[in-house]
Every structure is written in C-alpha cells, then in structure tokens.
Amino acid sequence: MEKVVFNFEKLSVYQKALNFIDAADALIDTFPQKERYRLSSQYGRAALSIALNISEGHGDTNKQFNRYLNMAWDSLKECVTCSTVATRKKYITQEQNDNTRKTITRNCKNDNGLKEKSKIGLDLFTTSEASYKHQRCILSPTN
C-alpha cells in the first residue's frame, strides 16, 4: 500500500513538535493523580497544540500560516508555565525543567526561522538557525 505523506509532515519543526509531545507526556506521567484534570491535562493539551497549529496552518496563505505559528508560540509559552509550576510543586526536578526549557527554546528558534521564511513566500520543508532574527521566546537569558 502506498504511504501518504502530507507536506507539513516534512517540516523539521513539526517533527520536533511531535518529539516534544512525547517528552511532555513522559513528564506528565510522573505527576500525581490529583493533577490529572488540572496541570497534566493543560500541559498535554498545550504540547499537542504546538504540532496541531503547525499542521493546520501549513499550506494556507503566509498571513494565515503566521497566525497559526503565533498560536504555536502561545502554546510553547503555556508549556513553560506548566513546567515551572510542576517544578515548584516538586513534581519534576530543576534539571527536568531546564531540559524542557532548552527543548522549548530550540522549538521557538525553529518556529521563528519558519515564520521569517514564510513572510517572504518560500516553500519550506526545513528551517535554519541562521534565519532566527529575533528572540520572541526568551526575554532575558539567565546564567
């Protein structure tokens, strides 16, 4: 049987978003049962929303795609907050939180690169760190 592949599935940022869902799910599985309908649910929905927005917006006009990428950014920021709350409640370690933030930062860079290219109308299947022109996700790096 012939395998059907949609164009958005070729985007590296989409593939990374799928990987992030897996990583978020692994973290969520460590949360206590009492968080099942609160933090766990919100974190899972936010992580899933990243990939959903990339796939939904790809193939639309550049303006529409940028709108969906903005929604993906918003979901990334939700994941940061969920990770921070999980750390404060001691559901995950600081190291796990830091690793999550690093993954989120890489995804933001990919989304920003993709957005910059979509503004000039290029058809994309990969993104470049070189096209990352502004930091929308990290307001002030901490050392």
XYZ file of C-alpha atoms in Angstrom:
143
model
C 0.000 0.000 0.000
C 1.242 3.461 -0.899
C 2.297 5.655 2.014
C 0.652 9.073 2.049
C 2.783 11.919 3.434
C 1.425 15.415 3.879
C 3.729 18.362 3.197
C 3.593 19.653 6.775
C 4.933 16.279 7.959
C 8.190 17.114 6.173
C 8.760 20.224 8.297
C 11.525 19.700 10.841
C 9.720 21.989 13.272
C 6.654 19.751 13.041
C 8.773 16.663 13.730
C 10.337 18.410 16.726
C 6.882 19.330 17.973
C 5.916 15.641 17.845
C 9.060 14.771 19.801
C 8.167 17.430 22.354
C 4.735 15.852 22.821
C 6.476 12.584 23.703
C 8.799 14.362 26.152
C 5.916 16.261 27.748
C 3.899 13.050 28.091
C 6.839 11.375 29.851
C 6.996 14.264 32.331
C 3.239 14.333 32.817
C 3.270 10.629 33.669
C 5.340 11.484 36.763
C 2.748 13.955 38.091
C 0.471 12.822 40.925
C -3.013 11.553 40.107
C -4.607 14.633 41.697
C -3.216 16.706 38.793
C -4.869 14.522 36.154
C -7.553 17.075 35.260
C -5.528 20.170 36.037
C -1.834 20.587 35.318
C -1.385 17.272 33.498
C -4.300 17.932 31.195
C -3.284 21.517 30.452
C 0.355 20.596 29.802
C -0.649 17.790 27.450
C -3.101 19.973 25.532
C -0.554 22.795 25.197
C 2.144 20.426 23.901
C -0.283 18.852 21.432
C -1.463 22.276 20.292
C 2.026 23.153 19.023
C 2.012 20.393 16.400
C -1.675 20.887 15.638
C -1.210 24.572 14.847
C 1.805 23.926 12.624
C -0.064 21.281 10.643
C -3.294 23.263 10.454
C -1.622 26.446 9.254
C 0.788 24.913 6.749
C -0.434 25.234 3.196
C -2.540 28.312 3.909
C -1.502 31.794 2.883
C 1.613 33.198 4.543
C -0.553 35.507 6.633
C -2.688 32.607 7.856
C 0.346 30.410 8.485
C 1.940 33.162 10.572
C -1.251 33.357 12.622
C -1.046 29.627 13.345
C 2.663 29.915 14.190
C 1.770 32.637 16.684
C -0.694 30.235 18.285
C 2.046 27.588 18.415
C 4.268 30.122 20.230
C 1.496 30.767 22.704
C 1.289 27.040 23.363
C 5.059 26.874 23.850
C 4.759 29.596 26.481
C 1.995 27.613 28.183
C 4.369 24.657 28.366
C 6.986 26.855 30.055
C 4.446 27.847 32.688
C 3.306 24.252 33.203
C 6.917 23.133 33.594
C 7.586 25.927 36.086
C 4.509 25.033 38.136
C 5.482 21.345 38.088
C 8.949 22.273 39.356
C 7.589 24.498 42.110
C 5.282 21.699 43.236
C 8.257 19.313 43.101
C 6.642 17.023 40.537
C 9.763 17.342 38.377
C 13.353 18.274 39.184
C 15.026 21.535 38.279
C 17.133 19.583 35.783
C 13.995 18.253 34.079
C 12.603 21.791 33.966
C 15.857 23.097 32.474
C 15.851 20.359 29.829
C 12.241 21.173 28.952
C 13.121 24.857 28.605
C 16.050 24.009 26.318
C 13.761 21.939 24.111
C 11.183 24.730 24.054
C 13.884 27.264 23.147
C 15.001 25.103 20.209
C 11.389 24.840 19.036
C 10.964 28.610 19.309
C 14.052 29.149 17.194
C 12.688 26.786 14.566
C 9.281 28.468 14.607
C 10.852 31.906 14.298
C 13.005 30.766 11.386
C 9.990 29.249 9.705
C 7.973 32.410 10.247
C 10.720 34.620 8.794
C 10.886 32.472 5.670
C 7.120 32.295 5.276
C 6.995 36.098 5.254
C 8.997 36.142 2.048
C 6.930 33.389 0.480
C 9.369 30.472 0.377
C 8.047 26.936 0.424
C 9.707 25.270 3.401
C 10.466 21.803 4.500
C 13.392 22.644 6.794
C 14.294 25.579 8.985
C 17.608 27.257 9.620
C 19.040 28.624 12.832
C 20.604 31.362 10.697
C 17.175 32.738 9.899
C 16.415 33.209 13.582
C 16.460 37.006 13.697
C 14.730 37.860 16.935
C 14.136 36.226 20.264
C 10.474 36.041 20.887
C 10.619 33.263 23.452
C 13.460 34.355 25.700
C 13.116 37.872 27.037
C 16.260 37.878 29.161
C 18.649 34.944 29.350
C 19.738 33.938 32.827
C 23.071 32.429 33.717
